[in-house]
Tab-separated table of C-alpha atoms and ligand atoms in Angstrom:
chain	number	residue	atom	x	y	z
F	561	MET	CA	-5.258	45.534	-9.831
F	562	THR	CA	-1.945	44.057	-8.803
F	563	ASN	CA	-0.058	46.266	-6.585
F	564	ASN	CA	3.804	46.258	-7.017
F	565	LEU	CA	4.409	44.229	-3.769
F	566	THR	CA	2.404	41.112	-4.673
F	567	ASN	CA	3.514	40.656	-8.253
F	568	LEU	CA	7.166	40.224	-7.213
F	569	THR	CA	9.225	37.049	-7.927
F	570	ILE	CA	11.079	35.500	-5.023
F	571	THR	CA	14.489	36.994	-6.170
F	572	GLN	CA	12.886	40.471	-6.365
F	573	ALA	CA	11.156	40.348	-2.937
F	574	HIS	CA	14.393	38.849	-1.489
F	575	THR	CA	16.617	41.769	-2.770
F	576	LEU	CA	13.907	44.259	-1.440
F	577	LEU	CA	14.000	42.512	2.006
F	578	LYS	CA	17.708	42.357	2.055
F	579	GLU	CA	18.064	46.028	1.434
F	580	LYS	CA	15.620	46.817	4.056
F	581	LYS	CA	13.213	48.589	1.626
F	582	ILE	CA	10.409	46.388	2.721
F	583	SER	CA	9.672	44.301	5.796
F	584	ALA	CA	8.400	40.770	5.978
F	585	LEU	CA	5.209	42.190	7.706
F	586	GLU	CA	4.647	44.803	4.770
F	587	LEU	CA	4.902	41.970	2.143
F	588	THR	CA	2.488	39.752	4.030
F	589	GLN	CA	0.007	42.424	4.717
F	590	ALA	CA	0.043	43.313	0.968
F	591	THR	CA	-0.403	39.697	-0.051
F	592	LEU	CA	-3.387	39.378	2.516
F	593	ALA	CA	-4.896	42.382	0.994
F	594	ARG	CA	-4.571	41.026	-2.434
F	595	VAL	CA	-6.303	37.856	-1.136
F	596	LYS	CA	-9.315	39.657	0.195
F	597	GLU	CA	-9.632	41.536	-3.157
F	598	GLN	CA	-9.288	38.373	-5.377
F	599	GLU	CA	-10.854	35.600	-3.326
F	600	PRO	CA	-14.372	36.456	-3.737
F	601	THR	CA	-13.995	35.690	-7.565
F	602	ILE	CA	-11.143	33.191	-7.616
F	603	HIS	CA	-11.773	31.027	-4.554
F	604	ALA	CA	-8.386	29.676	-4.467
F	605	PHE	CA	-8.392	28.929	-0.819
F	606	VAL	CA	-9.810	26.411	1.667
F	607	THR	CA	-8.423	28.423	4.649
F	608	VAL	CA	-6.644	31.758	4.701
F	609	THR	CA	-4.192	31.770	7.629
F	610	GLU	CA	-4.223	35.570	8.262
F	611	GLU	CA	-3.434	35.471	11.869
F	612	HIS	CA	-0.684	32.865	11.766
F	613	ALA	CA	0.876	34.640	8.785
F	614	LEU	CA	0.936	37.998	10.494
F	615	GLN	CA	2.540	36.440	13.654
F	616	GLN	CA	5.003	34.711	11.668
F	617	ALA	CA	6.123	37.775	9.687
F	618	LYS	CA	6.477	39.769	12.843
F	619	GLN	CA	8.877	36.989	14.160
F	620	VAL	CA	10.813	36.933	10.873
F	621	ASP	CA	11.196	40.773	11.107
F	622	LYS	CA	12.436	40.433	14.669
F	623	ASP	CA	14.973	37.667	13.611
F	624	ILE	CA	16.264	39.808	10.780
F	625	ALA	CA	16.684	42.924	13.077
F	626	ALA	CA	18.574	40.556	15.509
F	627	GLY	CA	20.876	39.699	12.637
F	628	LYS	CA	19.629	36.264	11.545
F	629	GLU	CA	20.555	35.565	7.851
F	630	ILE	CA	18.117	36.367	5.196
F	631	LYS	CA	17.869	33.242	3.098
F	632	PRO	CA	16.200	33.349	-0.353
F	633	LEU	CA	12.818	32.325	1.062
F	634	THR	CA	12.913	34.277	4.291
F	635	GLY	CA	9.775	36.486	4.601
F	636	ILE	CA	8.461	35.263	1.233
F	637	PRO	CA	4.637	34.602	1.536
F	638	TYR	CA	3.429	31.399	0.074
F	639	THR	CA	0.547	28.882	-0.056
F	640	ALA	CA	0.188	25.139	0.546
F	641	LYS	CA	-2.097	22.907	-1.127
F	642	ASP	CA	-4.745	21.579	1.457
F	643	ALA	CA	-2.976	18.186	1.419
F	644	PHE	CA	-0.261	19.254	3.287
F	645	CYS	CA	-0.523	18.645	7.083
F	646	THR	CA	-0.077	21.945	8.865
F	647	LYS	CA	0.213	21.716	12.711
F	648	ASP	CA	-2.875	23.274	14.342
F	649	ILE	CA	-4.234	24.431	11.012
F	650	LEU	CA	-7.306	22.741	9.275
F	651	THR	CA	-6.248	20.287	6.684
F	652	THR	CA	-9.036	18.624	4.460
F	653	ALA	CA	-7.546	17.663	1.192
F	654	SER	CA	-10.817	19.294	0.073
F	655	SER	CA	-12.848	16.370	1.065
F	656	ASN	CA	-15.731	16.590	3.607
F	657	ILE	CA	-14.462	13.525	5.269
F	658	LEU	CA	-11.542	15.635	6.702
F	659	LYS	CA	-13.681	18.883	7.055
F	660	ASN	CA	-12.678	19.126	10.892
F	661	PHE	CA	-9.163	17.602	10.654
F	662	ILE	CA	-6.471	19.561	12.628
F	663	PRO	CA	-3.273	17.833	12.151
F	664	PRO	CA	-1.093	17.485	15.396
F	665	TYR	CA	2.125	17.982	13.238
F	666	SER	CA	3.348	19.535	10.039
F	667	ALA	CA	4.560	17.869	6.687
F	668	THR	CA	8.509	18.015	6.520
F	669	VAL	CA	8.451	20.494	3.604
F	670	ILE	CA	6.167	22.718	5.757
F	671	ASN	CA	8.856	22.553	8.612
F	672	LYS	CA	11.620	23.193	6.226
F	673	LEU	CA	9.807	26.310	4.885
F	674	ASP	CA	9.135	27.401	8.470
F	675	GLU	CA	12.736	27.128	9.497
F	676	VAL	CA	13.903	29.444	6.706
F	677	GLY	CA	11.080	31.920	7.626
F	678	ALA	CA	8.796	31.590	4.640
F	679	ILE	CA	5.246	32.666	5.382
F	680	LEU	CA	2.328	30.602	5.025
F	681	ILE	CA	-0.739	32.623	4.045
F	682	GLY	CA	-3.257	29.814	3.387
F	683	LYS	CA	-4.151	26.251	2.388
F	684	THR	CA	-5.237	26.027	-1.305
F	685	ASN	CA	-8.336	24.359	-2.840
F	686	GLN	CA	-7.952	21.094	-4.963
F	687	ASP	CA	-9.842	18.155	-6.296
F	688	ALA	CA	-10.628	16.026	-3.105
F	689	PHE	CA	-7.557	13.706	-2.372
F	690	GLY	CA	-5.974	14.901	-5.784
F	691	HIS	CA	-8.723	13.084	-7.802
F	692	GLY	CA	-9.165	15.271	-10.756
F	693	SER	CA	-8.073	17.688	-13.459
F	694	SER	CA	-10.256	20.639	-12.981
F	695	THR	CA	-10.691	21.365	-9.259
F	696	GLU	CA	-14.386	20.665	-9.921
F	697	ASN	CA	-14.073	17.594	-7.503
F	698	SER	CA	-13.526	19.847	-4.370
F	699	ASP	CA	-16.165	19.348	-1.697
F	700	PHE	CA	-15.721	22.945	-0.847
F	701	GLY	CA	-16.653	24.725	-4.130
F	702	ILE	CA	-14.784	25.467	-7.477
F	703	THR	CA	-11.882	27.557	-8.091
F	704	ARG	CA	-11.888	29.766	-11.141
F	705	ASN	CA	-9.225	30.496	-13.387
F	706	PRO	CA	-7.784	33.996	-12.855
F	707	ILE	CA	-7.097	34.671	-16.517
F	708	ASN	CA	-10.707	34.203	-17.235
F	709	PRO	CA	-13.104	33.047	-14.404
F	710	ASP	CA	-15.402	31.130	-16.855
F	711	TYR	CA	-12.712	28.478	-17.437
F	712	VAL	CA	-11.335	25.925	-14.928
F	713	PRO	CA	-7.858	26.363	-13.423
F	714	GLY	CA	-6.904	22.758	-14.104
F	715	GLY	CA	-6.238	20.382	-11.214
F	716	SER	CA	-6.065	18.914	-8.924
F	717	SER	CA	-3.803	21.737	-7.707
F	718	GLY	CA	-6.094	24.245	-9.101
F	719	GLY	CA	-6.122	26.516	-6.081
F	720	ALA	CA	-2.295	26.342	-5.925
F	721	ALA	CA	-1.914	27.516	-9.626
F	722	ALA	CA	-4.689	30.113	-9.271
F	723	ALA	CA	-3.078	31.619	-6.303
F	724	VAL	CA	0.085	32.135	-7.952
F	725	ALA	CA	-1.466	33.446	-11.200
F	726	ALA	CA	-3.457	35.964	-9.195
F	727	ASP	CA	-0.602	37.011	-7.029
F	728	MET	CA	-1.803	35.454	-3.910
F	729	GLY	CA	1.364	34.354	-2.472
F	730	ILE	CA	4.746	34.342	-4.348
F	731	PHE	CA	4.750	30.610	-4.868
F	732	ALA	CA	2.645	27.584	-3.850
F	733	LEU	CA	3.675	24.159	-2.651
F	734	ALA	CA	1.513	21.495	-4.355
F	735	GLU	CA	1.631	17.741	-5.131
F	736	ASP	CA	1.644	15.752	-8.526
F	737	THR	CA	0.491	12.128	-8.884
F	738	GLY	CA	-0.485	12.250	-12.585
F	739	GLY	CA	-0.123	15.890	-13.662
F	740	SER	CA	-1.501	17.947	-10.741
F	741	ILE	CA	1.252	20.398	-10.680
F	742	ARG	CA	2.029	20.771	-14.346
F	743	GLN	CA	-1.519	20.913	-15.759
F	744	PRO	CA	-2.901	23.590	-13.573
F	745	ALA	CA	0.343	25.514	-13.880
F	746	SER	CA	-0.285	25.190	-17.727
F	747	PHE	CA	-3.858	26.196	-17.497
F	748	CYS	CA	-3.060	29.314	-15.276
F	749	GLY	CA	0.135	30.391	-17.252
F	750	VAL	CA	2.663	29.685	-14.528
F	751	THR	CA	5.738	27.481	-13.861
F	752	GLY	CA	5.189	24.075	-12.213
F	753	LEU	CA	7.766	21.452	-11.281
F	754	LYS	CA	6.892	17.816	-10.930
F	755	VAL	CA	10.084	16.269	-9.285
F	756	THR	CA	11.782	12.938	-9.517
F	757	TYR	CA	9.978	10.515	-7.322
F	758	GLY	CA	11.488	10.696	-3.739
F	759	ARG	CA	13.469	13.987	-4.506
F	760	VAL	CA	11.264	15.860	-1.911
F	761	SER	CA	9.805	14.312	1.042
F	762	ARG	CA	6.188	13.269	1.158
F	763	TYR	CA	6.213	12.811	5.044
F	764	GLY	CA	2.934	14.559	6.182
F	765	VAL	CA	1.285	15.040	2.836
F	766	ILE	CA	-2.149	13.118	2.555
F	767	ALA	CA	-1.490	10.399	0.314
F	768	TYR	CA	-3.353	9.768	-3.108
F	769	ALA	CA	-1.170	7.127	-4.736
F	770	SER	CA	2.145	6.449	-2.943
F	771	SER	CA	4.080	5.078	-5.778
F	772	LEU	CA	3.274	8.049	-7.834
F	773	ASP	CA	2.956	11.056	-5.374
F	774	THR	CA	5.534	13.853	-5.630
F	775	ILE	CA	5.922	17.108	-3.979
F	776	GLY	CA	6.873	20.336	-5.969
F	777	PRO	CA	6.568	23.968	-6.508
F	778	ILE	CA	4.149	26.168	-8.627
F	779	CYS	CA	5.621	29.556	-9.044
F	780	LYS	CA	6.493	32.655	-11.422
F	781	ASN	CA	9.699	31.354	-13.111
F	782	ALA	CA	12.590	28.797	-13.339
F	783	GLU	CA	14.865	30.963	-10.872
F	784	ASP	CA	12.048	30.897	-8.178
F	785	ALA	CA	11.631	27.042	-8.756
F	786	ALA	CA	15.392	26.625	-8.344
F	787	LEU	CA	15.363	28.487	-5.020
F	788	ILE	CA	12.406	26.618	-3.797
F	789	MET	CA	13.918	23.356	-4.583
F	790	GLU	CA	17.163	24.110	-2.692
F	791	THR	CA	15.192	24.456	0.404
F	792	ILE	CA	12.562	21.688	0.061
F	793	ALA	CA	14.551	18.803	-1.721
F	794	GLY	CA	16.634	16.128	0.211
F	795	HIS	CA	16.634	13.217	2.184
F	796	ASP	CA	14.298	12.908	4.964
F	797	PRO	CA	14.731	10.078	7.602
F	798	LEU	CA	10.748	10.171	7.917
F	799	ASP	CA	10.256	9.144	4.154
F	800	GLY	CA	12.017	5.959	3.309
F	801	THR	CA	11.717	6.867	-0.469
F	802	THR	CA	13.938	9.846	-0.276
F	803	PRO	CA	17.428	8.691	-1.642
F	804	ASN	CA	20.466	10.374	0.065
F	805	VAL	CA	21.310	12.059	-3.538
F	806	PRO	CA	22.846	15.417	-2.668
F	807	VAL	CA	20.854	18.512	-3.522
F	808	PRO	CA	22.600	20.563	-6.246
F	809	ASN	CA	22.809	24.257	-6.456
F	810	TYR	CA	19.980	24.464	-8.931
F	811	TYR	CA	20.218	28.210	-9.058
F	812	ASN	CA	23.787	28.150	-10.512
F	813	GLU	CA	23.032	25.379	-12.793
F	814	LEU	CA	20.368	27.581	-14.373
F	815	GLN	CA	22.711	30.550	-14.941
F	816	ASN	CA	25.123	28.351	-16.832
F	817	THR	CA	23.380	26.665	-19.639
F	818	ASP	CA	24.751	26.197	-23.140
F	819	LEU	CA	21.823	25.211	-25.428
F	820	SER	CA	24.172	24.228	-28.132
F	821	LYS	CA	25.152	21.310	-26.100
F	822	ILE	CA	21.489	20.189	-25.633
F	823	THR	CA	19.658	17.740	-27.728
F	824	ILE	CA	15.845	18.089	-27.483
F	825	GLY	CA	13.785	14.883	-28.170
F	826	ILE	CA	10.303	15.276	-29.689
F	827	PRO	CA	8.430	12.050	-28.705
F	828	LYS	CA	6.123	11.561	-31.905
F	829	GLU	CA	3.426	9.817	-29.871
F	830	TYR	CA	2.703	13.150	-27.962
F	831	TYR	CA	1.947	15.122	-31.201
F	832	ALA	CA	-0.664	12.683	-32.586
F	833	GLU	CA	-4.528	12.590	-32.615
F	834	GLY	CA	-6.333	14.443	-29.950
F	835	LEU	CA	-3.807	17.347	-29.702
F	836	ASP	CA	-5.391	20.755	-30.055
F	837	PRO	CA	-4.043	22.613	-33.032
F	838	GLU	CA	-3.176	25.689	-31.169
F	839	VAL	CA	-1.394	23.918	-28.468
F	840	LYS	CA	0.648	22.014	-31.031
F	841	GLN	CA	1.509	25.171	-32.669
F	842	ALA	CA	2.505	27.067	-29.641
F	843	VAL	CA	4.972	24.241	-28.616
F	844	GLU	CA	6.345	23.773	-32.096
F	845	THR	CA	7.263	27.633	-32.126
F	846	ALA	CA	8.908	27.206	-28.936
F	847	ILE	CA	10.996	24.215	-30.285
F	848	GLU	CA	11.967	26.400	-33.366
F	849	GLN	CA	13.286	28.968	-30.845
F	850	TYR	CA	15.598	26.408	-29.151
F	851	LYS	CA	16.751	25.546	-32.470
F	852	GLU	CA	17.622	28.991	-33.378
F	853	GLN	CA	19.547	29.127	-30.169
F	854	GLY	CA	21.581	26.188	-31.133
F	855	ALA	CA	19.980	23.218	-29.714
F	856	LYS	CA	19.686	20.057	-31.638
F	857	VAL	CA	16.419	18.636	-32.081
F	858	LYS	CA	15.551	15.092	-32.910
F	859	GLU	CA	12.369	12.906	-33.158
F	860	VAL	CA	12.146	9.928	-30.697
F	861	SER	CA	9.541	7.176	-30.094
F	862	LEU	CA	8.005	6.214	-26.730
F	863	PRO	CA	6.004	3.436	-28.217
F	864	HIS	CA	4.088	2.321	-24.937
F	865	THR	CA	2.457	5.860	-24.540
F	866	LYS	CA	-0.916	4.453	-25.781
F	867	TYR	CA	-1.099	2.273	-22.603
F	868	ALA	CA	-0.182	5.021	-20.087
F	869	ILE	CA	-3.706	6.195	-19.192
F	870	ALA	CA	-5.080	2.874	-18.627
F	871	ALA	CA	-2.100	1.720	-16.667
F	872	TYR	CA	-2.050	4.960	-14.531
F	873	TYR	CA	-5.795	4.849	-13.796
F	874	LEU	CA	-5.458	1.152	-12.554
F	875	ILE	CA	-2.496	1.838	-10.504
F	876	ALA	CA	-3.619	5.366	-9.021
F	877	THR	CA	-7.145	3.894	-8.295
F	878	SER	CA	-5.681	0.772	-6.800
F	879	GLU	CA	-3.317	2.701	-4.405
F	880	THR	CA	-5.867	5.267	-3.502
F	881	SER	CA	-8.392	2.571	-2.550
F	882	SER	CA	-5.770	1.406	-0.066
F	883	ASN	CA	-4.845	4.760	1.014
F	884	LEU	CA	-8.344	6.037	1.645
F	885	SER	CA	-9.173	2.882	3.790
F	886	ARG	CA	-7.917	4.659	6.875
F	887	TYR	CA	-10.730	7.401	6.914
F	888	ASP	CA	-12.983	4.981	8.814
F	889	GLY	CA	-14.976	7.485	11.016
F	890	ILE	CA	-12.787	6.339	13.856
F	891	ARG	CA	-9.257	7.606	13.318
F	892	TYR	CA	-9.522	10.917	11.392
F	893	GLY	CA	-12.056	13.513	10.571
F	894	TYR	CA	-15.701	12.989	9.960
F	895	SER	CA	-17.608	10.439	12.101
F	896	ASP	CA	-21.234	9.775	11.778
F	897	GLN	CA	-22.706	10.160	15.231
F	898	ASN	CA	-26.116	8.210	14.564
F	899	ALA	CA	-24.297	4.861	13.740
F	900	GLU	CA	-25.508	1.885	15.651
F	901	ASN	CA	-22.406	-0.165	15.917
F	902	LEU	CA	-18.646	-0.031	14.687
F	903	ILE	CA	-19.580	-1.491	11.260
F	904	ASP	CA	-22.387	0.882	10.798
F	905	THR	CA	-19.955	3.744	11.675
F	906	TYR	CA	-17.614	2.688	8.878
F	907	PHE	CA	-20.376	2.493	6.491
F	908	LYS	CA	-22.180	5.742	7.217
F	909	SER	CA	-19.043	7.941	7.887
F	910	ARG	CA	-17.532	6.933	4.402
F	911	ALA	CA	-20.748	7.058	2.668
F	912	GLN	CA	-21.338	10.649	3.801
F	913	GLY	CA	-17.785	11.775	3.906
F	914	PHE	CA	-16.456	10.719	0.607
F	915	GLY	CA	-17.581	12.645	-2.572
F	916	ALA	CA	-18.549	10.846	-5.941
F	917	GLU	CA	-15.158	10.755	-7.372
F	918	ALA	CA	-13.447	9.174	-4.380
F	919	LYS	CA	-16.131	6.559	-4.350
F	920	ARG	CA	-15.653	5.843	-7.869
F	921	ARG	CA	-12.057	5.343	-7.510
F	922	ILE	CA	-12.301	3.132	-4.291
F	923	MET	CA	-14.572	0.866	-6.256
F	924	LEU	CA	-12.325	0.690	-9.284
F	925	GLY	CA	-9.168	0.168	-7.248
F	926	THR	CA	-10.706	-2.285	-4.937
F	927	TYR	CA	-11.932	-4.367	-8.017
F	928	ALA	CA	-8.402	-4.096	-9.715
F	929	LEU	CA	-6.631	-5.441	-6.464
F	930	SER	CA	-9.308	-8.049	-5.741
F	931	ALA	CA	-8.386	-11.867	-5.746
F	932	GLY	CA	-8.998	-13.198	-9.090
F	933	TYR	CA	-8.509	-9.803	-10.951
F	934	TYR	CA	-5.136	-8.599	-9.419
F	935	ASP	CA	-3.083	-10.479	-12.021
F	936	ALA	CA	-5.318	-9.288	-14.874
F	937	TYR	CA	-5.332	-5.596	-13.941
F	938	TYR	CA	-3.101	-4.307	-11.091
F	939	LYS	CA	-0.093	-6.644	-11.905
F	940	LYS	CA	-0.446	-6.111	-15.666
F	941	ALA	CA	-0.577	-2.352	-15.126
F	942	MET	CA	2.792	-2.655	-13.221
F	943	GLN	CA	4.244	-4.476	-16.086
F	944	VAL	CA	3.181	-1.971	-18.462
F	945	ARG	CA	4.571	0.800	-16.049
F	946	THR	CA	8.090	-0.959	-16.392
F	947	LEU	CA	7.722	-0.804	-20.279
F	948	ILE	CA	6.900	2.917	-20.073
F	949	LYS	CA	10.011	3.462	-17.751
F	950	GLN	CA	12.188	1.631	-20.378
F	951	ASP	CA	10.833	3.772	-23.243
F	952	PHE	CA	12.118	6.798	-21.551
F	953	GLU	CA	15.417	5.311	-20.576
F	954	LYS	CA	16.001	4.398	-24.192
F	955	ALA	CA	15.088	8.007	-25.381
F	956	PHE	CA	17.469	9.480	-22.842
F	957	GLU	CA	20.358	7.513	-24.290
F	958	GLU	CA	19.751	9.629	-27.442
F	959	VAL	CA	18.545	13.050	-26.032
F	960	ASP	CA	18.876	15.236	-22.893
F	961	VAL	CA	15.473	16.181	-22.462
F	962	LEU	CA	12.028	15.723	-24.198
F	963	ILE	CA	9.610	18.583	-25.059
F	964	THR	CA	5.750	17.834	-25.219
F	965	PRO	CA	2.686	19.786	-24.723
F	966	THR	CA	1.652	19.638	-21.036
F	967	SER	CA	-2.222	19.290	-21.700
F	968	PRO	CA	-3.873	18.105	-25.056
F	969	VAL	CA	-6.157	21.087	-24.823
F	970	PRO	CA	-6.198	24.596	-23.425
F	971	PRO	CA	-8.418	25.566	-20.370
F	972	PHE	CA	-12.047	24.377	-20.787
F	973	LYS	CA	-15.275	25.695	-19.287
F	974	PHE	CA	-16.835	24.591	-15.960
F	975	GLY	CA	-19.108	21.570	-16.517
F	976	ALA	CA	-17.373	20.689	-20.011
F	977	LYS	CA	-16.024	17.340	-18.813
F	978	SER	CA	-17.217	16.868	-15.190
F	979	HIS	CA	-20.102	14.542	-16.480
F	980	ASP	CA	-17.785	12.324	-18.353
F	981	PRO	CA	-15.020	10.823	-16.142
F	982	LEU	CA	-13.143	9.200	-19.156
F	983	SER	CA	-12.825	12.542	-21.015
F	984	MET	CA	-11.435	14.078	-17.806
F	985	TYR	CA	-9.060	11.217	-17.369
F	986	LEU	CA	-7.810	11.749	-20.992
F	987	MET	CA	-6.610	15.253	-20.085
F	988	ASP	CA	-3.527	13.725	-18.234
F	989	ILE	CA	-2.313	11.793	-21.277
F	990	TYR	CA	0.870	13.731	-21.345
F	991	THR	CA	1.578	13.978	-17.841
F	992	VAL	CA	0.858	10.603	-16.026
F	993	THR	CA	4.133	9.134	-18.040
F	994	ALA	CA	6.385	11.113	-15.834
F	995	ASN	CA	4.767	9.695	-12.767
F	996	LEU	CA	4.697	6.174	-13.934
F	997	ALA	CA	8.542	6.401	-14.912
F	998	GLY	CA	9.382	8.505	-11.797
F	999	ILE	CA	10.950	11.148	-13.871
F	1000	PRO	CA	10.842	15.048	-13.414
F	1001	GLY	CA	8.664	17.272	-15.516
F	1002	LEU	CA	8.313	21.015	-15.737
F	1003	ASN	CA	5.563	23.056	-17.164
F	1004	ILE	CA	6.155	26.610	-18.578
F	1005	PRO	CA	3.956	28.946	-20.379
F	1006	VAL	CA	4.557	29.211	-24.264
F	1007	GLY	CA	1.666	30.896	-25.579
F	1008	LYS	CA	-2.032	32.101	-25.572
F	1009	THR	CA	-5.298	30.914	-27.465
F	1010	LYS	CA	-6.740	33.246	-29.904
F	1011	VAL	CA	-10.150	33.076	-28.085
F	1012	ASP	CA	-10.048	34.424	-24.671
F	1013	ASN	CA	-6.276	34.681	-24.519
F	1014	LEU	CA	-5.900	31.568	-22.426
F	1015	PRO	CA	-2.541	30.153	-21.528
F	1016	ILE	CA	-0.834	27.311	-23.269
F	1017	GLY	CA	1.913	25.147	-21.568
F	1018	MET	CA	4.722	23.175	-22.621
F	1019	GLN	CA	6.185	20.148	-20.760
F	1020	ILE	CA	10.097	19.602	-20.456
F	1021	LEU	CA	10.915	15.900	-19.306
F	1022	GLY	CA	14.189	14.778	-18.351
F	1023	PRO	CA	15.902	11.616	-16.736
F	1024	GLN	CA	15.578	11.086	-12.899
F	1025	PHE	CA	17.311	13.755	-10.798
F	1026	SER	CA	17.549	16.204	-13.873
F	1027	GLU	CA	15.469	18.959	-12.235
F	1028	GLY	CA	18.447	21.400	-12.725
F	1029	LYS	CA	18.726	20.631	-16.352
F	1030	LEU	CA	14.969	21.159	-16.850
F	1031	LEU	CA	14.962	24.538	-15.150
F	1032	ALA	CA	18.120	25.514	-17.202
F	1033	VAL	CA	16.498	24.662	-20.472
F	1034	SER	CA	13.291	26.350	-19.643
F	1035	SER	CA	14.927	29.562	-18.619
F	1036	ASN	CA	16.099	29.959	-22.131
F	1037	THR	CA	12.681	30.094	-23.846
F	1038	VAL	CA	11.781	33.593	-25.093
D	693	LIG	N1	-5.756	14.204	-12.910
D	693	LIG	C1	-4.952	13.170	-12.490
D	693	LIG	C2	-5.945	12.301	-11.573
D	693	LIG	O1	-6.966	12.588	-11.459
D	693	LIG	C3	-3.817	13.451	-11.566
D	693	LIG	C4	-4.034	14.094	-10.142
D	693	LIG	C5	-2.833	14.467	-9.440
D	693	LIG	O2	-1.926	14.458	-10.006
D	693	LIG	N2	-2.998	14.358	-8.167
D	693	LIG	O3	-5.598	11.257	-11.038
């Protein structure tokens, strides 16, 4: 059973902390107790940082007593996906090849949260290196969906979404390369924001595919997402892809929305074959509610959608084959001790350290990038990527936001897709396009399935740097 200190939103916890009704230590202890109770069933964590969290909470309480300002995230317990480097704390990306990796530094976003006194309670499980849509590709065991443990929590940030849904931490930091924030948020019935490419620093986050990777929150509602974004977004001199675009006051933006000034686009290609009827109905009901509140709704076309999965899986595998080449048994993590020479060390460490999916992607990506095939595969995929980006630009000349399902199907059971990589890749059909175009996308819960009451999510997409608008539109759903 949820005790009343762990199911708080950020705003609620902040008020209690400010009014001195609770301390950061009490909130942290309650969260850790909740983790002890839930974790045996859910397994959302690779590492629970109990000692670290208690120490941090005591420090925050001291700072508050000494008169330090209580910022919105001060004293708020959170989790970070295990892809975020955390100084002196195990960081594995859920891969055996990093099973002993203790980073000497923290990611920029972890430092930013540290500075305001947010409390890191643990590192969450994921598909290794972000490769997957169910968290079944973790080398450290599966994570279960808190709504019903027979079902997957989605992926790759399944641990992050499950932790938020099970009240183990008020929010989670996660990473989205092709849907890894939005799809698990959808499967676990929580809010998840994939930001504009470059809006949040990637420095110190273990790379999957560098031109697609984005960092964002999984949390309980749009208000919380706004507060997190105000803390983590912005230019970082350590990440050359973060432009100097000012960080707006997202929270204010979301208090002042007039839906009658919003035109919602419905991309017809996202409601075609393969979409589960219950998901379709839940999203259409939400759209009807927007209409009733005065929003204009218009059908639009994104004609290159049909090429998105192919283009994404060429670009993502190519980039990951390059990024994963740094794990060579010498510089990071696992190293085979029985190798006979340097080359043998590379071969053995990589053969034993990487799981099956990472190997599959390294092979696909290496092939797509190899001389003779580069033009036919990688280059072609990059050209298609431009067409997909232009589809969105055209659509956003006519409408403010687009509404689509987040996932074509509701949560599925363990093993349902893990033996057929292609059917797993197709789970990302509605999410990869935002990463290819560099635009933001937000998942919010909009319904439940009849059988087993499983969450259904809806995606709101907008032009680059429109995170505030997405949050504002979402906060008006009923
Ligand atoms: N499921 C997608 C993939 O496997 C997206 C993963 C992600 O966003 N990290 O590539």
